[in-house]
CSV table of N, CA, C and O in Angstrom, one decimal:
chain,number,residue,atom,x,y,z
Y,13,UNK,N,-43.3,-73.7,-23.1
Y,13,UNK,CA,-41.9,-73.6,-23.6
Y,13,UNK,C,-41.4,-72.9,-22.4
Y,13,UNK,O,-40.1,-73.2,-21.5
Y,14,UNK,N,-42.0,-72.5,-21.2
Y,14,UNK,CA,-41.7,-71.5,-20.2
Y,14,UNK,C,-41.1,-72.5,-18.9
Y,14,UNK,O,-40.1,-72.8,-18.2
Y,15,UNK,N,-42.3,-74.2,-19.2
Y,15,UNK,CA,-41.4,-74.7,-18.1
Y,15,UNK,C,-40.3,-75.6,-18.8
Y,15,UNK,O,-38.9,-76.0,-18.0
Y,16,UNK,N,-39.8,-75.3,-19.8
Y,16,UNK,CA,-38.4,-76.5,-20.2
Y,16,UNK,C,-37.4,-74.9,-19.9
Y,16,UNK,O,-36.2,-75.1,-20.0
Y,17,UNK,N,-37.7,-73.5,-19.9
Y,17,UNK,CA,-37.0,-72.7,-19.6
Y,17,UNK,C,-35.6,-72.7,-18.6
Y,17,UNK,O,-34.5,-72.9,-18.0
Y,18,UNK,N,-37.0,-73.7,-17.5
Y,18,UNK,CA,-36.4,-73.7,-16.1
Y,18,UNK,C,-35.2,-75.1,-16.5
Y,18,UNK,O,-34.6,-75.4,-15.0
Y,19,UNK,N,-34.7,-76.0,-17.4
Y,19,UNK,CA,-34.5,-76.7,-17.9
Y,19,UNK,C,-32.8,-76.3,-18.0
Y,19,UNK,O,-31.9,-76.9,-18.9
Y,20,UNK,N,-32.6,-75.2,-18.6
Y,20,UNK,CA,-31.6,-74.1,-19.8
Y,20,UNK,C,-30.7,-73.5,-18.2
Y,20,UNK,O,-31.2,-72.8,-17.4
Y,21,UNK,N,-29.6,-74.1,-18.3
Y,21,UNK,CA,-28.0,-73.4,-17.8
Y,21,UNK,C,-27.3,-72.6,-18.7
Y,21,UNK,O,-26.9,-73.0,-19.6
Y,22,UNK,N,-26.6,-71.7,-17.5
Y,22,UNK,CA,-26.1,-71.1,-18.3
Y,22,UNK,C,-24.3,-71.8,-17.5
Y,22,UNK,O,-24.0,-70.9,-15.9
Y,23,UNK,N,-23.3,-72.3,-18.3
Y,23,UNK,CA,-22.3,-72.6,-17.4
Y,23,UNK,C,-21.3,-71.7,-18.4
Y,23,UNK,O,-20.9,-72.3,-19.5
Y,24,UNK,N,-20.3,-70.9,-17.6
Y,24,UNK,CA,-18.9,-70.5,-18.2
Y,24,UNK,C,-19.8,-70.1,-19.4
Y,24,UNK,O,-18.4,-70.3,-21.0
Y,25,UNK,N,-20.8,-69.3,-19.5
Y,25,UNK,CA,-20.8,-68.4,-21.0
Y,25,UNK,C,-21.3,-69.8,-22.2
Y,25,UNK,O,-22.1,-69.5,-23.1
Y,26,UNK,N,-21.6,-71.0,-22.1
Y,26,UNK,CA,-22.0,-72.1,-22.9
Y,26,UNK,C,-23.1,-72.6,-21.5
Y,26,UNK,O,-23.3,-72.4,-20.9
Y,27,UNK,N,-24.3,-72.4,-22.8
Y,27,UNK,CA,-25.3,-73.6,-22.5
Y,27,UNK,C,-25.6,-74.9,-22.8
Y,27,UNK,O,-25.2,-75.3,-23.0
Y,28,UNK,N,-26.6,-75.6,-21.9
Y,28,UNK,CA,-26.6,-76.7,-21.5
Y,28,UNK,C,-28.3,-76.6,-21.4
Y,28,UNK,O,-28.8,-76.3,-20.5
Y,29,UNK,N,-28.5,-78.1,-22.1
Y,29,UNK,CA,-30.2,-78.1,-21.2
Y,29,UNK,C,-29.5,-79.7,-19.9
Y,29,UNK,O,-28.9,-80.4,-19.9
Y,30,UNK,N,-30.8,-79.4,-18.8
Y,30,UNK,CA,-30.2,-80.3,-17.5
Y,30,UNK,C,-31.6,-80.3,-16.8
Y,30,UNK,O,-32.2,-79.6,-16.7
Y,31,UNK,N,-30.9,-82.0,-16.6
Y,31,UNK,CA,-32.1,-82.7,-15.8
Y,31,UNK,C,-31.9,-83.8,-14.6
Y,31,UNK,O,-31.0,-83.6,-14.8
Y,32,UNK,N,-32.2,-83.3,-13.4
Y,32,UNK,CA,-32.2,-83.8,-12.3
Y,32,UNK,C,-32.8,-85.4,-12.1
Y,32,UNK,O,-33.5,-85.7,-12.7
Y,33,UNK,N,-32.0,-86.0,-12.2
Y,33,UNK,CA,-32.0,-87.7,-12.1
Y,33,UNK,C,-32.6,-88.1,-10.7
Y,33,UNK,O,-32.3,-87.3,-10.2
Y,34,UNK,N,-34.1,-89.0,-10.7
Y,34,UNK,CA,-34.8,-88.9,-9.4
Y,34,UNK,C,-33.7,-89.7,-8.9
Y,34,UNK,O,-32.6,-91.0,-8.8
Y,35,UNK,N,-33.9,-89.8,-7.2
Y,35,UNK,CA,-33.1,-90.1,-6.5
Y,35,UNK,C,-33.1,-92.0,-6.6
Y,35,UNK,O,-32.1,-92.5,-6.4
Y,36,UNK,N,-34.5,-92.3,-6.7
Y,36,UNK,CA,-34.2,-93.8,-6.8
Y,36,UNK,C,-33.8,-94.0,-8.2
Y,36,UNK,O,-33.2,-95.7,-8.3
Y,37,UNK,N,-33.5,-93.8,-9.1
Y,37,UNK,CA,-32.6,-93.3,-10.4
Y,37,UNK,C,-31.0,-93.9,-10.6
Y,37,UNK,O,-30.5,-94.1,-11.8
Y,38,UNK,N,-30.3,-93.1,-9.7
Y,38,UNK,CA,-29.0,-92.4,-9.6
Y,38,UNK,C,-28.3,-93.5,-10.1
Y,38,UNK,O,-27.0,-93.9,-10.2
Y,39,UNK,N,-28.6,-94.8,-9.4
Y,39,UNK,CA,-28.0,-96.1,-8.5
Y,39,UNK,C,-27.6,-96.4,-10.6
Y,39,UNK,O,-26.6,-97.6,-11.5
Y,40,UNK,N,-28.6,-96.1,-11.1
Y,40,UNK,CA,-28.6,-97.3,-12.7
Y,40,UNK,C,-28.1,-96.5,-13.4
Y,40,UNK,O,-27.3,-96.6,-14.7
Y,41,UNK,N,-28.5,-94.8,-13.7
Y,41,UNK,CA,-28.2,-94.0,-14.0
Y,41,UNK,C,-26.5,-93.0,-13.9
Y,41,UNK,O,-25.7,-93.2,-15.2
Y,42,UNK,N,-25.9,-93.2,-12.9
Y,42,UNK,CA,-25.1,-93.4,-12.2
Y,42,UNK,C,-24.3,-92.1,-11.9
Y,42,UNK,O,-23.9,-91.3,-12.9
Y,43,UNK,N,-25.7,-90.8,-12.6
Y,43,UNK,CA,-25.2,-89.4,-12.1
Y,43,UNK,C,-26.4,-89.1,-11.4
Y,43,UNK,O,-27.0,-89.1,-11.0
Y,44,UNK,N,-26.0,-87.7,-10.9
Y,44,UNK,CA,-27.3,-86.8,-10.3
Y,44,UNK,C,-27.9,-86.2,-11.1
Y,44,UNK,O,-29.0,-85.7,-11.3
Y,45,UNK,N,-27.3,-85.8,-11.8
Y,45,UNK,CA,-28.1,-84.6,-13.5
Y,45,UNK,C,-27.1,-85.0,-14.4
Y,45,UNK,O,-26.2,-85.5,-15.0
Y,46,UNK,N,-28.4,-85.1,-15.5
Y,46,UNK,CA,-27.9,-85.2,-17.0
Y,46,UNK,C,-28.2,-83.8,-17.6
Y,46,UNK,O,-28.6,-83.3,-17.1
Y,47,UNK,N,-27.3,-83.9,-18.2
Y,47,UNK,CA,-26.6,-82.4,-19.2
Y,47,UNK,C,-26.2,-83.0,-20.6
Y,47,UNK,O,-26.1,-83.6,-21.0
Y,48,UNK,N,-27.1,-81.9,-21.4
Y,48,UNK,CA,-26.6,-81.9,-23.0
Y,48,UNK,C,-26.2,-80.1,-23.4
Y,48,UNK,O,-26.9,-79.4,-23.3
Y,49,UNK,N,-25.1,-80.4,-23.9
Y,49,UNK,CA,-24.8,-78.9,-24.6
Y,49,UNK,C,-25.8,-78.5,-25.5
Y,49,UNK,O,-26.2,-78.9,-26.7
Y,50,UNK,N,-25.8,-77.3,-25.5
Y,50,UNK,CA,-26.7,-76.7,-26.3
Y,50,UNK,C,-26.2,-75.2,-27.5
Y,50,UNK,O,-26.1,-74.6,-28.0
Y,51,UNK,N,-24.4,-75.1,-26.6
Y,51,UNK,CA,-24.0,-74.0,-27.6
Y,51,UNK,C,-23.9,-72.8,-27.2
Y,51,UNK,O,-24.3,-72.6,-25.4
Y,52,UNK,N,-23.1,-71.7,-27.6
Y,52,UNK,CA,-22.7,-70.5,-26.7
Y,52,UNK,C,-24.2,-69.4,-27.3
Y,52,UNK,O,-23.8,-68.0,-26.4
Y,53,UNK,N,-24.6,-69.7,-28.3
Y,53,UNK,CA,-25.8,-68.2,-28.6
Y,53,UNK,C,-27.2,-68.3,-28.0
Y,53,UNK,O,-27.6,-70.2,-27.8
Y,54,UNK,N,-27.8,-68.0,-26.6
Y,54,UNK,CA,-28.9,-67.9,-26.3
Y,54,UNK,C,-30.2,-68.6,-27.3
Y,54,UNK,O,-31.2,-69.3,-26.7
Y,55,UNK,N,-30.2,-67.6,-28.4
Y,55,UNK,CA,-31.2,-68.4,-29.1
Y,55,UNK,C,-31.3,-69.5,-29.9
Y,55,UNK,O,-32.2,-70.3,-30.4
Y,56,UNK,N,-30.2,-69.9,-30.2
Y,56,UNK,CA,-29.7,-71.4,-30.6
Y,56,UNK,C,-30.3,-71.9,-29.5
Y,56,UNK,O,-31.0,-73.1,-30.0
Y,57,UNK,N,-29.8,-72.0,-28.2
Y,57,UNK,CA,-29.6,-73.1,-27.7
Y,57,UNK,C,-31.5,-72.9,-27.2
Y,57,UNK,O,-32.0,-74.1,-26.9
Y,58,UNK,N,-32.3,-72.0,-27.2
Y,58,UNK,CA,-33.4,-72.3,-27.2
Y,58,UNK,C,-34.0,-72.7,-27.7
Y,58,UNK,O,-35.6,-73.9,-27.3
Y,59,UNK,N,-33.6,-72.9,-29.5
Y,59,UNK,CA,-34.4,-73.8,-29.9
Y,59,UNK,C,-34.0,-75.0,-29.9
Y,59,UNK,O,-35.3,-76.3,-30.4
Y,60,UNK,N,-32.8,-75.4,-29.4
Y,60,UNK,CA,-32.4,-77.0,-29.3
Y,60,UNK,C,-32.6,-77.0,-27.7
Y,60,UNK,O,-32.9,-78.5,-27.6
Y,61,UNK,N,-33.2,-76.5,-27.3
Y,61,UNK,CA,-33.5,-76.7,-25.8
Y,61,UNK,C,-34.4,-77.8,-25.8
Y,61,UNK,O,-35.1,-79.3,-25.0
Y,62,UNK,N,-35.4,-77.7,-26.2
Y,62,UNK,CA,-37.1,-78.7,-26.3
Y,62,UNK,C,-37.0,-80.5,-26.7
Y,62,UNK,O,-36.8,-81.5,-25.5
Y,63,UNK,N,-36.0,-80.9,-27.8
Y,63,UNK,CA,-35.1,-81.6,-28.3
Y,63,UNK,C,-34.3,-82.4,-27.1
Y,63,UNK,O,-33.9,-83.6,-26.9
Y,64,UNK,N,-33.3,-81.1,-27.1
Y,64,UNK,CA,-32.3,-82.3,-26.1
Y,64,UNK,C,-33.3,-82.5,-24.3
Y,64,UNK,O,-33.0,-83.5,-23.9
Y,65,UNK,N,-34.0,-81.5,-24.0
Y,65,UNK,CA,-35.2,-82.8,-22.8
Y,65,UNK,C,-35.6,-83.8,-23.4
Y,65,UNK,O,-35.5,-84.3,-22.2
Y,66,UNK,N,-36.0,-84.0,-24.2
Y,66,UNK,CA,-36.8,-84.8,-24.5
Y,66,UNK,C,-35.9,-86.1,-25.0
Y,66,UNK,O,-36.5,-87.2,-24.0
Y,67,UNK,N,-34.8,-85.9,-24.2
Y,67,UNK,CA,-33.8,-86.9,-25.3
Y,67,UNK,C,-33.6,-87.4,-23.9
Y,67,UNK,O,-32.8,-88.7,-23.0
Y,68,UNK,N,-32.9,-86.3,-22.7
Y,68,UNK,CA,-32.6,-86.6,-21.3
Y,68,UNK,C,-33.8,-87.2,-20.9
Y,68,UNK,O,-33.5,-88.1,-19.9
Y,69,UNK,N,-34.9,-86.9,-21.1
Y,69,UNK,CA,-36.3,-87.4,-20.3
Y,69,UNK,C,-36.3,-88.8,-20.3
Y,69,UNK,O,-36.6,-89.8,-20.3
Y,70,UNK,N,-35.8,-89.1,-22.2
Y,70,UNK,CA,-35.7,-90.8,-22.5
Y,70,UNK,C,-34.8,-91.6,-22.1
Y,70,UNK,O,-35.2,-92.4,-21.8
Y,71,UNK,N,-33.5,-91.0,-21.5
Y,71,UNK,CA,-33.1,-91.7,-20.7
Y,71,UNK,C,-32.9,-91.9,-20.0
Y,71,UNK,O,-32.8,-93.0,-19.1
Y,72,UNK,N,-34.2,-91.1,-18.5
Y,72,UNK,CA,-34.7,-90.9,-17.5
Y,72,UNK,C,-35.4,-92.3,-17.9
Y,72,UNK,O,-35.8,-93.1,-16.8
Y,73,UNK,N,-36.3,-92.7,-18.6
Y,73,UNK,CA,-37.6,-93.4,-19.2
Y,73,UNK,C,-37.2,-94.9,-18.8
Y,73,UNK,O,-37.5,-95.8,-18.8
Y,74,UNK,N,-35.9,-94.8,-20.1
Y,74,UNK,CA,-35.4,-96.2,-20.2
Y,74,UNK,C,-34.1,-96.8,-18.6
Y,74,UNK,O,-34.7,-98.1,-18.2
Y,75,UNK,N,-34.3,-95.9,-17.7
Y,75,UNK,CA,-33.8,-96.0,-16.8
Y,75,UNK,C,-34.2,-96.9,-16.1
Y,75,UNK,O,-34.4,-97.4,-15.2
Y,76,UNK,N,-35.7,-96.3,-16.2
Y,76,UNK,CA,-37.2,-96.5,-15.3
Y,76,UNK,C,-37.4,-98.0,-15.4
Y,76,UNK,O,-37.8,-98.4,-14.8
Y,77,UNK,N,-37.1,-97.3,-16.7
Y,77,UNK,CA,-37.8,-99.5,-17.3
Y,77,UNK,C,-36.6,-100.4,-16.8
Y,77,UNK,O,-37.7,-101.5,-16.3
Y,78,UNK,N,-35.8,-100.0,-16.3
Y,78,UNK,CA,-34.3,-101.0,-16.1
Y,78,UNK,C,-35.0,-100.9,-15.0
Y,78,UNK,O,-34.5,-102.7,-14.5
Y,79,UNK,N,-35.5,-100.3,-14.0
Y,79,UNK,CA,-35.3,-100.7,-12.6
Y,79,UNK,C,-36.1,-101.3,-12.3
Y,79,UNK,O,-36.6,-102.0,-11.4
Y,80,UNK,N,-37.4,-101.5,-13.3
Y,80,UNK,CA,-38.8,-102.4,-12.7
Y,80,UNK,C,-38.7,-103.5,-13.6
Y,80,UNK,O,-40.1,-103.9,-13.9
Y,81,UNK,N,-37.5,-104.1,-14.1
Y,81,UNK,CA,-37.7,-105.2,-15.0
Y,81,UNK,C,-38.4,-106.0,-13.9
Y,81,UNK,O,-38.0,-106.7,-12.9
Y,82,UNK,N,-39.5,-106.8,-15.3
Y,82,UNK,CA,-39.7,-108.3,-13.7
Y,82,UNK,C,-41.4,-108.0,-12.8
Y,82,UNK,O,-41.7,-108.6,-12.1
Y,83,UNK,N,-41.0,-106.4,-12.6
Y,83,UNK,CA,-41.8,-105.8,-12.1
Y,83,UNK,C,-43.4,-105.3,-13.0
Y,83,UNK,O,-42.8,-104.5,-14.2
Y,84,UNK,N,-44.5,-105.5,-12.5
Y,84,UNK,CA,-45.8,-105.0,-13.5
Y,84,UNK,C,-45.9,-103.4,-13.0
Y,84,UNK,O,-45.5,-103.0,-11.5
Y,85,UNK,N,-45.8,-102.8,-14.0
Y,85,UNK,CA,-45.7,-101.1,-13.2
Y,85,UNK,C,-47.0,-100.2,-13.2
Y,85,UNK,O,-48.1,-100.5,-14.2
Y,86,UNK,N,-47.1,-100.5,-11.8
Y,86,UNK,CA,-48.7,-99.8,-11.6
Y,86,UNK,C,-48.9,-98.3,-11.8
Y,86,UNK,O,-50.0,-97.8,-11.7
Y,87,UNK,N,-47.6,-97.4,-12.1
Y,87,UNK,CA,-48.1,-96.1,-12.3
Y,87,UNK,C,-47.5,-95.7,-13.6
Y,87,UNK,O,-47.0,-96.3,-13.9
Y,88,UNK,N,-48.1,-94.0,-14.0
Y,88,UNK,CA,-47.4,-94.2,-15.4
Y,88,UNK,C,-46.7,-93.7,-15.4
Y,88,UNK,O,-46.0,-93.5,-14.9
Y,89,UNK,N,-45.8,-93.3,-16.7
Y,89,UNK,CA,-44.5,-93.5,-16.7
Y,89,UNK,C,-44.6,-91.6,-16.1
Y,89,UNK,O,-44.8,-90.8,-16.3
Y,90,UNK,N,-43.1,-91.6,-16.1
Y,90,UNK,CA,-42.3,-90.1,-15.5
Y,90,UNK,C,-42.8,-88.9,-16.4
Y,90,UNK,O,-43.0,-87.8,-17.1
Y,91,UNK,N,-42.5,-90.0,-17.8
Y,91,UNK,CA,-42.8,-89.0,-19.3
Y,91,UNK,C,-43.3,-89.1,-20.2
Y,91,UNK,O,-43.1,-90.3,-20.5
Y,92,UNK,N,-44.8,-88.7,-20.4
Y,92,UNK,CA,-45.7,-89.4,-21.3
Y,92,UNK,C,-44.9,-89.2,-22.8
Y,92,UNK,O,-43.7,-88.8,-22.8
Y,93,UNK,N,-45.6,-90.2,-24.1
Y,93,UNK,CA,-44.8,-90.4,-25.4
Y,93,UNK,C,-45.3,-89.0,-26.0
Y,93,UNK,O,-46.3,-88.2,-25.6
Y,94,UNK,N,-44.7,-88.7,-26.5
Y,94,UNK,CA,-44.6,-87.8,-27.8
Y,94,UNK,C,-45.9,-87.8,-28.4
Y,94,UNK,O,-46.2,-89.3,-28.9
Y,95,UNK,N,-47.1,-86.8,-29.6
Y,95,UNK,CA,-47.4,-87.9,-30.4
Y,95,UNK,C,-47.6,-88.2,-31.4
Y,95,UNK,O,-48.2,-89.3,-31.3
Y,96,UNK,N,-45.8,-88.5,-32.0
Y,96,UNK,CA,-45.6,-89.3,-33.0
Y,96,UNK,C,-46.0,-90.2,-32.7
Y,96,UNK,O,-45.9,-91.4,-33.1
Y,97,UNK,N,-44.7,-90.2,-31.0
Y,97,UNK,CA,-44.3,-91.7,-30.0
Y,97,UNK,C,-45.9,-92.8,-30.0
Y,97,UNK,O,-46.2,-93.7,-30.2
Y,98,UNK,N,-46.7,-91.9,-29.1
Y,98,UNK,CA,-48.2,-92.5,-29.5
Y,98,UNK,C,-49.0,-92.7,-30.4
Y,98,UNK,O,-49.1,-94.1,-30.0
Y,99,UNK,N,-49.1,-91.9,-31.7
Y,99,UNK,CA,-49.6,-92.6,-33.0
Y,99,UNK,C,-49.0,-93.8,-33.2
Y,99,UNK,O,-49.6,-94.8,-33.7
Y,100,UNK,N,-47.6,-94.3,-32.8
Y,100,UNK,CA,-46.7,-95.3,-33.3
Y,100,UNK,C,-47.2,-96.4,-32.9
Y,100,UNK,O,-47.3,-97.6,-33.4
Y,101,UNK,N,-47.5,-96.3,-31.8
Y,101,UNK,CA,-47.6,-97.4,-30.7
Y,101,UNK,C,-49.2,-97.4,-30.7
Y,101,UNK,O,-49.1,-98.6,-30.8
Y,102,UNK,N,-50.4,-97.0,-30.9
Y,102,UNK,CA,-51.3,-97.6,-31.2
Y,102,UNK,C,-51.0,-97.9,-32.7
Y,102,UNK,O,-52.3,-99.0,-33.1
Y,103,UNK,N,-51.0,-97.9,-33.5
Y,103,UNK,CA,-51.0,-98.4,-34.9
Y,103,UNK,C,-50.2,-98.7,-34.8
Y,103,UNK,O,-51.0,-100.2,-34.9
Y,104,UNK,N,-49.2,-99.9,-34.1
Y,104,UNK,CA,-48.8,-100.7,-34.1
Y,104,UNK,C,-49.4,-102.1,-33.2
Y,104,UNK,O,-49.8,-103.4,-33.4
Y,105,UNK,N,-50.2,-101.2,-32.4
Y,105,UNK,CA,-51.2,-102.5,-31.4
Y,105,UNK,C,-52.2,-103.4,-32.7
Y,105,UNK,O,-52.6,-104.1,-32.0
Y,106,UNK,N,-52.7,-101.4,-33.5
Y,106,UNK,CA,-53.7,-102.0,-33.9
Y,106,UNK,C,-53.4,-103.0,-34.3
Y,106,UNK,O,-54.2,-104.1,-35.5
Y,107,UNK,N,-52.2,-103.2,-35.8
Y,107,UNK,CA,-51.5,-104.1,-36.2
Y,107,UNK,C,-51.8,-105.2,-35.2
Y,107,UNK,O,-52.1,-106.3,-36.8
Y,108,UNK,N,-51.6,-105.6,-34.7
Y,108,UNK,CA,-51.1,-107.1,-33.9
Y,108,UNK,C,-52.8,-107.2,-34.2
Y,108,UNK,O,-52.4,-108.0,-33.4
Y,109,UNK,N,-53.6,-106.5,-33.6
Y,109,UNK,CA,-54.6,-106.8,-33.6
Y,109,UNK,C,-55.1,-107.5,-34.0
Y,109,UNK,O,-56.5,-108.1,-34.2
Y,110,UNK,N,-55.3,-106.6,-35.5
Y,110,UNK,CA,-55.5,-107.6,-36.7
Y,110,UNK,C,-55.4,-108.6,-36.7
Y,110,UNK,O,-55.9,-109.5,-37.1
Y,111,UNK,N,-54.4,-108.8,-36.8
Y,111,UNK,CA,-53.4,-110.3,-36.7
Y,111,UNK,C,-53.9,-111.6,-36.5
Y,111,UNK,O,-54.3,-112.8,-36.2
Y,112,UNK,N,-54.4,-111.1,-35.1
Y,112,UNK,CA,-54.7,-112.0,-34.0
Y,112,UNK,C,-56.3,-112.1,-34.5
Y,112,UNK,O,-56.3,-113.0,-34.5
Y,113,UNK,N,-57.0,-111.4,-34.5
Y,113,UNK,CA,-58.2,-111.6,-35.3
Y,113,UNK,C,-58.1,-112.2,-37.0
Y,113,UNK,O,-58.9,-113.1,-37.0
Y,114,UNK,N,-57.0,-112.0,-37.9
Y,114,UNK,CA,-57.3,-112.8,-38.9
Y,114,UNK,C,-56.9,-114.3,-38.9
Y,114,UNK,O,-57.1,-115.4,-39.4
Y,115,UNK,N,-55.6,-115.2,-38.0
Y,115,UNK,CA,-55.0,-115.9,-38.3
Y,115,UNK,C,-55.7,-116.5,-36.4
Y,115,UNK,O,-55.9,-117.7,-36.3
Y,116,UNK,N,-56.8,-116.3,-36.3
Y,116,UNK,CA,-58.2,-116.7,-35.1
Y,116,UNK,C,-59.0,-118.2,-35.9
Y,116,UNK,O,-59.5,-117.9,-37.0
Y,117,UNK,N,-58.7,-119.2,-35.2
Y,117,UNK,CA,-59.7,-120.4,-36.3
Y,117,UNK,C,-61.3,-120.9,-36.1
Y,117,UNK,O,-61.8,-121.2,-37.2
Y,118,UNK,N,-61.7,-119.5,-35.4
Y,118,UNK,CA,-63.0,-119.3,-35.6
Y,118,UNK,C,-64.0,-119.3,-36.5
Y,118,UNK,O,-64.4,-118.3,-37.4
């Protein structure tokens, strides 16, 4: 949580989640930073902050994918998958492998 508080900003009594867009992706995103409103209550803003930061990170990850279309990704993603996303990905990979084995003519 301590790392995420650095993404919390107060503008004129309203809280926002804020994430700086990496320089190489600003042309795709069209902004230097992404913000998401969290409201005026500090405690509520802290509750909403992790989800808002995750959504902003997802937008940056999509921009990274768009920037790397047609290129092989040699470096790991900037923001790793959440546990539920990782589980879903592994599950779908195993289903695909199972289908491949079932459809093998050998």
